[in-house]
Short mmCIF file of N, CA, C and O and ligand atoms in Angstrom, two decimals:
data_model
loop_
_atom_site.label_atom_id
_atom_site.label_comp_id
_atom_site.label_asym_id
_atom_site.label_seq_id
_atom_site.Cartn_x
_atom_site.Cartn_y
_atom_site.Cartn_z
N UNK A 1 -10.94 -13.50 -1.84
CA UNK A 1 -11.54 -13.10 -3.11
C UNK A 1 -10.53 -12.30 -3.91
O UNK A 1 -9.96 -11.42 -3.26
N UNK A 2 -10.21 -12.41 -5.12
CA UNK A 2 -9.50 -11.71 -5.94
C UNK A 2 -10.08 -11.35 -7.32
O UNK A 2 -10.93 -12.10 -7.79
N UNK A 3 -9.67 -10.24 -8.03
CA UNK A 3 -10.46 -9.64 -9.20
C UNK A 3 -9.85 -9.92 -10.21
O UNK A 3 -8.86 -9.19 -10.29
N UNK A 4 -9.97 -10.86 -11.35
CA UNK A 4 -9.34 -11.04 -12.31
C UNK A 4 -8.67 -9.98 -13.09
O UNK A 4 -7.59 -10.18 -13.65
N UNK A 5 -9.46 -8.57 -13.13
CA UNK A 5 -8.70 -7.65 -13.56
C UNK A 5 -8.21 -6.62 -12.56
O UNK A 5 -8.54 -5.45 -12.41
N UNK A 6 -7.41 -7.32 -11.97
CA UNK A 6 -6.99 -6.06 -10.50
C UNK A 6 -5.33 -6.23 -10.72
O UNK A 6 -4.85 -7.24 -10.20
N UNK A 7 -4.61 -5.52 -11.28
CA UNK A 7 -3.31 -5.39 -11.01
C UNK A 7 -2.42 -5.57 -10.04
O UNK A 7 -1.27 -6.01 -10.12
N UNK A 8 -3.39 -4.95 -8.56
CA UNK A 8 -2.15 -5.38 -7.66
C UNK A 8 -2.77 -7.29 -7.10
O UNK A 8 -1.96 -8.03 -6.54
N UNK A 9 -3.96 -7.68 -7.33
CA UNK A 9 -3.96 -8.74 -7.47
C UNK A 9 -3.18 -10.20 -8.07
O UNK A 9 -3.02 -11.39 -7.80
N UNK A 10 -2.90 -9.38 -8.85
CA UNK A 10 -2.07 -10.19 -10.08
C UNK A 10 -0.68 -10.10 -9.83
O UNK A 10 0.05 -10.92 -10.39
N UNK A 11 -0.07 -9.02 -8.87
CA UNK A 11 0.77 -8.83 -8.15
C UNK A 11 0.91 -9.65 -7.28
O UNK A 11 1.99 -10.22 -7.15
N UNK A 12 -0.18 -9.92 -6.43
CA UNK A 12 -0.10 -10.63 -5.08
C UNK A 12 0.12 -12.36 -5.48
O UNK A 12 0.84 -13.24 -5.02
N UNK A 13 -0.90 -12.30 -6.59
CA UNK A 13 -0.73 -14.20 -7.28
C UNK A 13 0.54 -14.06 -7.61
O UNK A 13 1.06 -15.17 -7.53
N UNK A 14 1.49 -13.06 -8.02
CA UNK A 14 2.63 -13.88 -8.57
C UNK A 14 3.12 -13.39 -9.96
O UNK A 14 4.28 -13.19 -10.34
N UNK A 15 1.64 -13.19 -10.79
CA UNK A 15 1.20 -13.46 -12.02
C UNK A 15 2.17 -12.11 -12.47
O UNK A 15 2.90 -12.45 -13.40
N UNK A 16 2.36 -10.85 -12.13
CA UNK A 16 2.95 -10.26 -12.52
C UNK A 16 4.12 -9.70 -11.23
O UNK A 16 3.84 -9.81 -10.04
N UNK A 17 5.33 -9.16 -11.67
CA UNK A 17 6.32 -9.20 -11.17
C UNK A 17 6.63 -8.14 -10.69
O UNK A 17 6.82 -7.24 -11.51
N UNK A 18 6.83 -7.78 -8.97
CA UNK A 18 6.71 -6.72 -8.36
C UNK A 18 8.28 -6.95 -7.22
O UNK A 18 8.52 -8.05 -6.72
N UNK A 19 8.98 -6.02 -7.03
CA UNK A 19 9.97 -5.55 -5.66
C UNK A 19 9.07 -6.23 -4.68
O UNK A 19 8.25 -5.45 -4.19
N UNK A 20 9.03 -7.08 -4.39
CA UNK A 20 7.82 -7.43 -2.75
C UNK A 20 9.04 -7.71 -1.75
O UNK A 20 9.71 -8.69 -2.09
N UNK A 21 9.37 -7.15 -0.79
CA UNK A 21 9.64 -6.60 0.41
C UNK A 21 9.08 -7.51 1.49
O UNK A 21 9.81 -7.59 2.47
N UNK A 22 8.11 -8.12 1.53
CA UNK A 22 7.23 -8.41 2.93
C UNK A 22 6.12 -9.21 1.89
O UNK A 22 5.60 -9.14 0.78
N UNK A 23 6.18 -10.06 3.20
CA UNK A 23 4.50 -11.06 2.16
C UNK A 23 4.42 -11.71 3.05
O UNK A 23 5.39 -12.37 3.43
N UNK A 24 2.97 -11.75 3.80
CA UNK A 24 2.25 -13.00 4.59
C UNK A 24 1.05 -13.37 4.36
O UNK A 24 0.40 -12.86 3.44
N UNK A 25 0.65 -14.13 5.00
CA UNK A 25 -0.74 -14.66 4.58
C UNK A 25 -1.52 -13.82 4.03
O UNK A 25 -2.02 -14.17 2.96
N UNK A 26 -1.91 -12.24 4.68
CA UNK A 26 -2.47 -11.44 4.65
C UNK A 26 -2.54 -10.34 3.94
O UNK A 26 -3.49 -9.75 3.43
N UNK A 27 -0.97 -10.04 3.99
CA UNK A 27 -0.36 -8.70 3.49
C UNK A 27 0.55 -8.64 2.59
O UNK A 27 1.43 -9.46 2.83
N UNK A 28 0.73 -8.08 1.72
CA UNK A 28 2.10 -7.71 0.97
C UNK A 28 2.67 -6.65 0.82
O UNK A 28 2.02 -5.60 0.91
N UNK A 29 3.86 -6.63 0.57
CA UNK A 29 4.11 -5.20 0.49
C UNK A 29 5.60 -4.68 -0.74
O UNK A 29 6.82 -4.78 -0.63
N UNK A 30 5.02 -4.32 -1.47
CA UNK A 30 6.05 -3.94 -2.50
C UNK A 30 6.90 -2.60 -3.40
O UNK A 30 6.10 -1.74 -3.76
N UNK A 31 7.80 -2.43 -3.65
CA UNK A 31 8.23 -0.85 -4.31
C UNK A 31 7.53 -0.08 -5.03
O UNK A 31 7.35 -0.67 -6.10
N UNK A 32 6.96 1.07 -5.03
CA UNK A 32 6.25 1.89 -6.31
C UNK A 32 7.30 1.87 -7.61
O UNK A 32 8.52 1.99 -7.72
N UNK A 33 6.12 1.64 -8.61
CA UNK A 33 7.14 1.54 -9.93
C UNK A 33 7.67 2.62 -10.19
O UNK A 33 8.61 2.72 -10.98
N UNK A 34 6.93 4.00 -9.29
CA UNK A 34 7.20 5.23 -9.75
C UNK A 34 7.58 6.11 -8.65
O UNK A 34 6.96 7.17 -8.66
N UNK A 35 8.46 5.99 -7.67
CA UNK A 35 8.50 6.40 -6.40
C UNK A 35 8.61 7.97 -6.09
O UNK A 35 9.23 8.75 -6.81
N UNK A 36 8.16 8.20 -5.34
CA UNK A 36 7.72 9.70 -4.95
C UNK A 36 8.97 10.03 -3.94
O UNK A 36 9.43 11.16 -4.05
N UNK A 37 9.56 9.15 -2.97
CA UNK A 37 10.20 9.19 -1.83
C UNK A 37 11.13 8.34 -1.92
O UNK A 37 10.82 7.25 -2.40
N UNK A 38 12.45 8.56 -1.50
CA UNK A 38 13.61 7.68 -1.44
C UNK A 38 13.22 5.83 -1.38
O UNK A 38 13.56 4.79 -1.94
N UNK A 39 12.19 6.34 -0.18
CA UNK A 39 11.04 4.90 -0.14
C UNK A 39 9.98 4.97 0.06
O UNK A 39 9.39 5.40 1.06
N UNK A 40 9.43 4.34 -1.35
CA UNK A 40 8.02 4.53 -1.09
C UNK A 40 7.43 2.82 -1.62
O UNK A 40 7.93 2.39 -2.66
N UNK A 41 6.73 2.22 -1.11
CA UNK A 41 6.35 1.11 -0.49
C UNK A 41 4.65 1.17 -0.65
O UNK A 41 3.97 1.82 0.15
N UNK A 42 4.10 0.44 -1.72
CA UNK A 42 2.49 0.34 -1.31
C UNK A 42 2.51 -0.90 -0.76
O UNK A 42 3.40 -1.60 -1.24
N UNK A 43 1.64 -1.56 0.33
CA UNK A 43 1.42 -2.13 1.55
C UNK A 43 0.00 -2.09 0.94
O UNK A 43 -0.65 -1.09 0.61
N UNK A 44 -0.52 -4.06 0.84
CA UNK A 44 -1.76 -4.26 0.36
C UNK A 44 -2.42 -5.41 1.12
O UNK A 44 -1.71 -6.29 1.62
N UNK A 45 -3.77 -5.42 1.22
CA UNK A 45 -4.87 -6.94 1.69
C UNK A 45 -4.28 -8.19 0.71
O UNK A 45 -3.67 -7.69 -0.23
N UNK A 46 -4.29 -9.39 0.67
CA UNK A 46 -3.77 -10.07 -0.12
C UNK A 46 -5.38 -9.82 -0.82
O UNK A 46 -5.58 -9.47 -1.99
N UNK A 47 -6.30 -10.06 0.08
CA UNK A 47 -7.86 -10.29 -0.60
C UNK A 47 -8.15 -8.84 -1.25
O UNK A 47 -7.80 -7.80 -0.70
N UNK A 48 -8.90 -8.88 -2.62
CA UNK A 48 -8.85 -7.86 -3.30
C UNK A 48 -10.48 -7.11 -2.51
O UNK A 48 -11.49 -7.81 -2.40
N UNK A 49 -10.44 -5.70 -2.07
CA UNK A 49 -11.11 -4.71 -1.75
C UNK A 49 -10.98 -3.38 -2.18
O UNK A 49 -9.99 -2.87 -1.65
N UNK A 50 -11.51 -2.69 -2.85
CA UNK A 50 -11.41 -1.99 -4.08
C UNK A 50 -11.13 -0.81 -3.67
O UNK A 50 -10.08 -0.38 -4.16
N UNK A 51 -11.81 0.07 -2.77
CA UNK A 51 -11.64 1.51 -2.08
C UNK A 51 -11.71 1.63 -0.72
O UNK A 51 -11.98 0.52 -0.27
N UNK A 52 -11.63 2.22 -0.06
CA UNK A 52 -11.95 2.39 1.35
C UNK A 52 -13.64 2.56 1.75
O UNK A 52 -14.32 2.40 2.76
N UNK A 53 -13.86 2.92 0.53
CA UNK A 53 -15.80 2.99 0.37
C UNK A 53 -15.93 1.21 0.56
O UNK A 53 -16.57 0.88 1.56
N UNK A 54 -15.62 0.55 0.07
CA UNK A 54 -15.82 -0.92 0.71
C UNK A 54 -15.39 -1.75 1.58
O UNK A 54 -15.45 -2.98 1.65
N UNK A 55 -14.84 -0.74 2.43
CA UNK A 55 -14.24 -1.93 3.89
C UNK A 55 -15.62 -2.21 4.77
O UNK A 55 -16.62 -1.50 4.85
N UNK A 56 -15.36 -3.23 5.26
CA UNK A 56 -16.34 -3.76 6.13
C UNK A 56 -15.57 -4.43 7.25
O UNK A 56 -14.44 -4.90 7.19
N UNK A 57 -16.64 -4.38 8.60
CA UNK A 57 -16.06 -4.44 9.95
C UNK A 57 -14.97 -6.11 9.78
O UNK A 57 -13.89 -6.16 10.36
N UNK A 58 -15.42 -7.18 9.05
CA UNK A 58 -14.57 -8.57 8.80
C UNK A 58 -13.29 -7.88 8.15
O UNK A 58 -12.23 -8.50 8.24
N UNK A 59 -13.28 -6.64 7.51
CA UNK A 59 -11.57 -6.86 7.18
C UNK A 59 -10.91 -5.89 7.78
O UNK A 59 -9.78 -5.66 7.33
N UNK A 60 -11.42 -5.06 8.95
CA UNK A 60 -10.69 -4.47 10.31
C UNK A 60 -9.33 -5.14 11.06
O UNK A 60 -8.60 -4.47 11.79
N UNK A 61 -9.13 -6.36 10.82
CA UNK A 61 -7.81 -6.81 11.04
C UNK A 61 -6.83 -6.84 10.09
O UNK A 61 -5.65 -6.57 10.28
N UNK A 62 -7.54 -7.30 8.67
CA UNK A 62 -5.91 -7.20 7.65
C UNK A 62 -5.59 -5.15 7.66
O UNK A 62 -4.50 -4.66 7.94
N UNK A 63 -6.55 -4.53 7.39
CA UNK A 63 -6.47 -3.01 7.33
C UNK A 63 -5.68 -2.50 8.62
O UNK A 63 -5.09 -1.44 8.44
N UNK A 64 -5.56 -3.05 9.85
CA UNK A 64 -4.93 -2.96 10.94
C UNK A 64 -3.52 -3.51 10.71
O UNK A 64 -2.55 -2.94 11.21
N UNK A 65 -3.40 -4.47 10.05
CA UNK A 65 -1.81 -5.46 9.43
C UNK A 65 -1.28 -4.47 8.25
O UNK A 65 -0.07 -4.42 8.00
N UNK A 66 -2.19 -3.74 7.56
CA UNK A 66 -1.05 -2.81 6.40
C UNK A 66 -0.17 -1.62 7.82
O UNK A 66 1.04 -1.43 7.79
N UNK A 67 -0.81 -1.16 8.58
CA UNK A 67 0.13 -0.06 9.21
C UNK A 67 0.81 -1.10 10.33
O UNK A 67 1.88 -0.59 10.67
N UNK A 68 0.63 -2.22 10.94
CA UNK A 68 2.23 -2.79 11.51
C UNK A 68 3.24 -3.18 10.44
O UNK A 68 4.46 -3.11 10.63
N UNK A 69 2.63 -3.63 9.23
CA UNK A 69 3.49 -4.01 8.14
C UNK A 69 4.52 -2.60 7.87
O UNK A 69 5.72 -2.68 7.60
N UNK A 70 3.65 -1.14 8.02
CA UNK A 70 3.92 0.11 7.24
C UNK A 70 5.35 0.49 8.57
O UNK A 70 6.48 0.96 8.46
N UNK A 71 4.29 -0.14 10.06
CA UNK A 71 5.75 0.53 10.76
C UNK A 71 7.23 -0.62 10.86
O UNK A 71 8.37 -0.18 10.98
N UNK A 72 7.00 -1.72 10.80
CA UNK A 72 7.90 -2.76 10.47
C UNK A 72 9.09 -2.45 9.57
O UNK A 72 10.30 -2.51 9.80
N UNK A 73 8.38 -2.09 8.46
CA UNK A 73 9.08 -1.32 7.10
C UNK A 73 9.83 -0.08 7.74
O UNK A 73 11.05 0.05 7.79
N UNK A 74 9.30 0.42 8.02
CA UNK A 74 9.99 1.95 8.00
C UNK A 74 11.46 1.61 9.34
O UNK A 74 12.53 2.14 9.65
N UNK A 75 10.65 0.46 9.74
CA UNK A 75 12.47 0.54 11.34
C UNK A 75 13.55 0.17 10.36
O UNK A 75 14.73 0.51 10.35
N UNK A 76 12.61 -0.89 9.26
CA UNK A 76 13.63 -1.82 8.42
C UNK A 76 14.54 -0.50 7.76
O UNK A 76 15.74 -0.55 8.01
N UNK A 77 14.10 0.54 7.03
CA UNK A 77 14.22 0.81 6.46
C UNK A 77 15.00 2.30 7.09
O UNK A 77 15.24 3.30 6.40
N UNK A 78 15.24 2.16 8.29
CA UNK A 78 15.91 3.34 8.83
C UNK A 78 15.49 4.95 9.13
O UNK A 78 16.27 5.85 9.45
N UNK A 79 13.80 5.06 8.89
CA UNK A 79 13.45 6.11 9.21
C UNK A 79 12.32 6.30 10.27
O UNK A 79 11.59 7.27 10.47
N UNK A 80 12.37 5.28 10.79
CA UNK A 80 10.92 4.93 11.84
C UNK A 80 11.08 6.42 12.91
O UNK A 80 10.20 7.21 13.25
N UNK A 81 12.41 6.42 13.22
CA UNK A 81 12.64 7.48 14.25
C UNK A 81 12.14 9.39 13.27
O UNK A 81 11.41 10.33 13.59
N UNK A 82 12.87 9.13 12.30
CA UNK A 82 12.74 10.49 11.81
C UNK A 82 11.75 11.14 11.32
O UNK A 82 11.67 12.37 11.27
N UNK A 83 10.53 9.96 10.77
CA UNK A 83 9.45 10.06 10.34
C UNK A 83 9.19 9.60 9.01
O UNK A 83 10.06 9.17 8.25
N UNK A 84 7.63 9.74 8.67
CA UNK A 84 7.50 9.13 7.57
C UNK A 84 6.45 9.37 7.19
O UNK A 84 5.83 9.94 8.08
N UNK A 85 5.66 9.18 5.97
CA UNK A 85 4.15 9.66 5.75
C UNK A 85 3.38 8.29 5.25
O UNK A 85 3.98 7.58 4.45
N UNK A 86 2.28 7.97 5.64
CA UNK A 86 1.63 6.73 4.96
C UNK A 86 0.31 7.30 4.84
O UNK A 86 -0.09 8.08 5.70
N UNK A 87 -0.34 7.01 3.93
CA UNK A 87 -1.51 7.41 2.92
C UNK A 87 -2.13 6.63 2.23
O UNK A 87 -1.42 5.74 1.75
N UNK A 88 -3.20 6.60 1.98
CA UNK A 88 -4.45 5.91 1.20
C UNK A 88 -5.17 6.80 0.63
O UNK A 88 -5.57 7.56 1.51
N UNK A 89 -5.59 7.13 -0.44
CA UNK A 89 -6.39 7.39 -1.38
C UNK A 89 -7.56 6.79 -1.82
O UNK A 89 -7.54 5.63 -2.23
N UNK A 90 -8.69 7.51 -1.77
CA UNK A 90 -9.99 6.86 -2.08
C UNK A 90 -10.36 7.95 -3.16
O UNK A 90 -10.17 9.16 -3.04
N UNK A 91 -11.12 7.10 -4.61
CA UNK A 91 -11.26 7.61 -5.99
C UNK A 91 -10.83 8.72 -6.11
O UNK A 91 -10.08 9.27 -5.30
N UNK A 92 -11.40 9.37 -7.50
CA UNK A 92 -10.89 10.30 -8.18
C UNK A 92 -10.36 11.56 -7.72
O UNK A 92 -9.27 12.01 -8.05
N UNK A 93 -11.15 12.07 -6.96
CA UNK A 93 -10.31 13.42 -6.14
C UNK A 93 -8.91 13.18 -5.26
O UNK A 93 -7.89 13.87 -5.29
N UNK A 94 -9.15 12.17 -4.58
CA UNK A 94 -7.89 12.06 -4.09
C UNK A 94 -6.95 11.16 -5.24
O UNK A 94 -5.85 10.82 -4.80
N UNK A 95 -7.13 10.89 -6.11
CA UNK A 95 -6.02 10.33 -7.12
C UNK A 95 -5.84 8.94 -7.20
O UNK A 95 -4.94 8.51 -7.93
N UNK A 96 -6.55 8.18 -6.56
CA UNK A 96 -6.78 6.75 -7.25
C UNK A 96 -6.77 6.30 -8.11
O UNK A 96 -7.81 6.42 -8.76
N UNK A 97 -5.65 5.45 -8.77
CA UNK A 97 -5.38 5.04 -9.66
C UNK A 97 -5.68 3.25 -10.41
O UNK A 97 -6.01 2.70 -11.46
N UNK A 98 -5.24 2.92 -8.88
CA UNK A 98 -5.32 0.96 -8.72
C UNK A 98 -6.61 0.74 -7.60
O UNK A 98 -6.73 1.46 -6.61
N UNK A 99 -7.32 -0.09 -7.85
CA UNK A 99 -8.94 0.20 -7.50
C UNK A 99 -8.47 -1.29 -6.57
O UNK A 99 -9.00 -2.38 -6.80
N UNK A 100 -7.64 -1.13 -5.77
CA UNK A 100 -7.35 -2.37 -4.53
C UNK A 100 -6.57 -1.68 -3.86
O UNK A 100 -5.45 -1.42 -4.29
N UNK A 101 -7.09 -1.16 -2.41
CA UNK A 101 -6.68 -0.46 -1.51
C UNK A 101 -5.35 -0.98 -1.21
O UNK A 101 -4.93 -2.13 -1.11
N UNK A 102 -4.74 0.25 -1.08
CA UNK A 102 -3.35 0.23 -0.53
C UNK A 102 -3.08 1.32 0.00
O UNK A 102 -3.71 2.33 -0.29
N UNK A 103 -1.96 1.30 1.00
CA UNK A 103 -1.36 2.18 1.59
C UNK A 103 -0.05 2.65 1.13
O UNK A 103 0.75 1.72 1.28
N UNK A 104 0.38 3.43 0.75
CA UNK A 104 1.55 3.95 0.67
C UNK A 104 2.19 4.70 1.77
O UNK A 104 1.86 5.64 2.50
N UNK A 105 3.76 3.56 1.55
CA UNK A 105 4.56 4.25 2.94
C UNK A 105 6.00 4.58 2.71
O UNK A 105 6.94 3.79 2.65
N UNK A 106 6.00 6.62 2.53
CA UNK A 106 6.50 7.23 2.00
C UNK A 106 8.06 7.38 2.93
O UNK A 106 7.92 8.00 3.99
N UNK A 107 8.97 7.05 2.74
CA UNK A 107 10.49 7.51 4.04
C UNK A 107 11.28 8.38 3.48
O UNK A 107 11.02 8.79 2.34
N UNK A 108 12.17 8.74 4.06
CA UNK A 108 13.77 8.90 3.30
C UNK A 108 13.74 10.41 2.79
O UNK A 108 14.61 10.81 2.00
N UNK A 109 12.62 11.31 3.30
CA UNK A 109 12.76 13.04 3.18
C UNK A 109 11.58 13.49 4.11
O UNK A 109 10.73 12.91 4.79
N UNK A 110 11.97 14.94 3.78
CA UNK A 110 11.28 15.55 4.89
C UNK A 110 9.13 15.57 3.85
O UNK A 110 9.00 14.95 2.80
N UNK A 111 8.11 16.22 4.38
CA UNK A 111 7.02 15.96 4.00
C UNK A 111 5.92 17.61 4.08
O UNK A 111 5.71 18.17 5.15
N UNK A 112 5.52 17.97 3.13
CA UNK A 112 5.33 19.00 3.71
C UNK A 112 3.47 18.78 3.72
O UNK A 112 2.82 18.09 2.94
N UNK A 113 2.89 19.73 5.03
CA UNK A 113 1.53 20.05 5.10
C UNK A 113 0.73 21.31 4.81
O UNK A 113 1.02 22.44 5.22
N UNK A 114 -0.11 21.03 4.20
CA UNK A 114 -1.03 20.00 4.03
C UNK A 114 -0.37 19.55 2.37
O UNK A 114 0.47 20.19 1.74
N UNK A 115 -0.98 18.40 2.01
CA UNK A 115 -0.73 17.34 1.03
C UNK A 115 -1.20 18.49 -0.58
O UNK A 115 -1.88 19.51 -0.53
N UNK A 116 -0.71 18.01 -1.54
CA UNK A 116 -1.53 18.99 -2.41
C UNK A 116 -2.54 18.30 -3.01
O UNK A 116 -3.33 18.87 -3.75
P1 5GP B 1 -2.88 5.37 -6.25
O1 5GP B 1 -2.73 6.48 -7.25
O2 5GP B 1 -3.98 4.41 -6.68
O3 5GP B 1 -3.04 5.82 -4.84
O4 5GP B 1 -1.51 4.58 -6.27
C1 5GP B 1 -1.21 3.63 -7.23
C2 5GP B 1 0.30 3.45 -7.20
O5 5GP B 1 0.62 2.24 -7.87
C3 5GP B 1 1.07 4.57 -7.90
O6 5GP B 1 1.96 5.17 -6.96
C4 5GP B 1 1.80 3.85 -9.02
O7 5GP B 1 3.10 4.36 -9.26
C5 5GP B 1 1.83 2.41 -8.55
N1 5GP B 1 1.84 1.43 -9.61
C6 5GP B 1 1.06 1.42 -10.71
N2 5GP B 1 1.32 0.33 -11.46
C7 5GP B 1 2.30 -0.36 -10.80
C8 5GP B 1 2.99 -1.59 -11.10
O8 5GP B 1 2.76 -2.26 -12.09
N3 5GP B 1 3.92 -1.99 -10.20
C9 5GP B 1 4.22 -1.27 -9.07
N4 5GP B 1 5.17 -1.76 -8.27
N5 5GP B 1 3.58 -0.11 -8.78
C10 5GP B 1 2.63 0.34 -9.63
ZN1 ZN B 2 -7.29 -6.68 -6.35
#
């Protein structure tokens, strides 16, 4: 299922033009336009699911494929050992911006806790 007005959808068709890194049946995974971290990487369902308020037990396997995709990335990417931060955001308080869950997977500096 995909949302005609979903950005990273339109990402995943093709339709608009993204850094994609990784792409399988399932998953994609491409550069933030606006990166926070040396690398930062949102990691998405190909099928559009809007927040984490709408996962359901049938898409427990692609949601399981964004963090092997997230640790895949990070060996690729030379910081698997040193660490790394990956994150999801659900609506407005936490800062949701693109209403098709993704993970962001932050490398390449140190991270401090708690998040602000
Ligand atoms: P959120 O705030 O929803 O957790 O994260 C959305 C992320 O998508 C932000 O980090 C933002 O920089 C990124 N983003 C927004 N529009 C685009 C775009 O057109 N292309 C890419 N590659 N990233 C985008
Ligand atoms: Zn979507």
């Amino acid at each position: 299922m995909s949302n005609d007005d979903c950005l990273f959808c339109k990402i995943a068709s093709g339709e608009i033009p993204a850094d994609k890194i990784l792409e399988s049946d399932d998953v994609i995974a491409f550069r933030d336009i606006n990166p926070q971290a040396p690398t930062h990487v949102l990691i998405i369902p190909r099928r559009h699911i809007a927040t984490i308020n709408d996962i359901e037990d049938a898409d427990a396997a692609d949601l399981g494929k964004l963090y092997i995709a997230a640790k895949e990335i990070a060996a690729k990417e030379g910081f698997a050992e040193q660490g790394y931060r990956v994150t999801m955001n659900c609506n407005a308080a936490a800062g949701q911006t693109v209403f098709h869950v993704h993970l962001h997977l932050l490398g390449g500096r140190d991270f401090t806790w708690p998040p602000g």
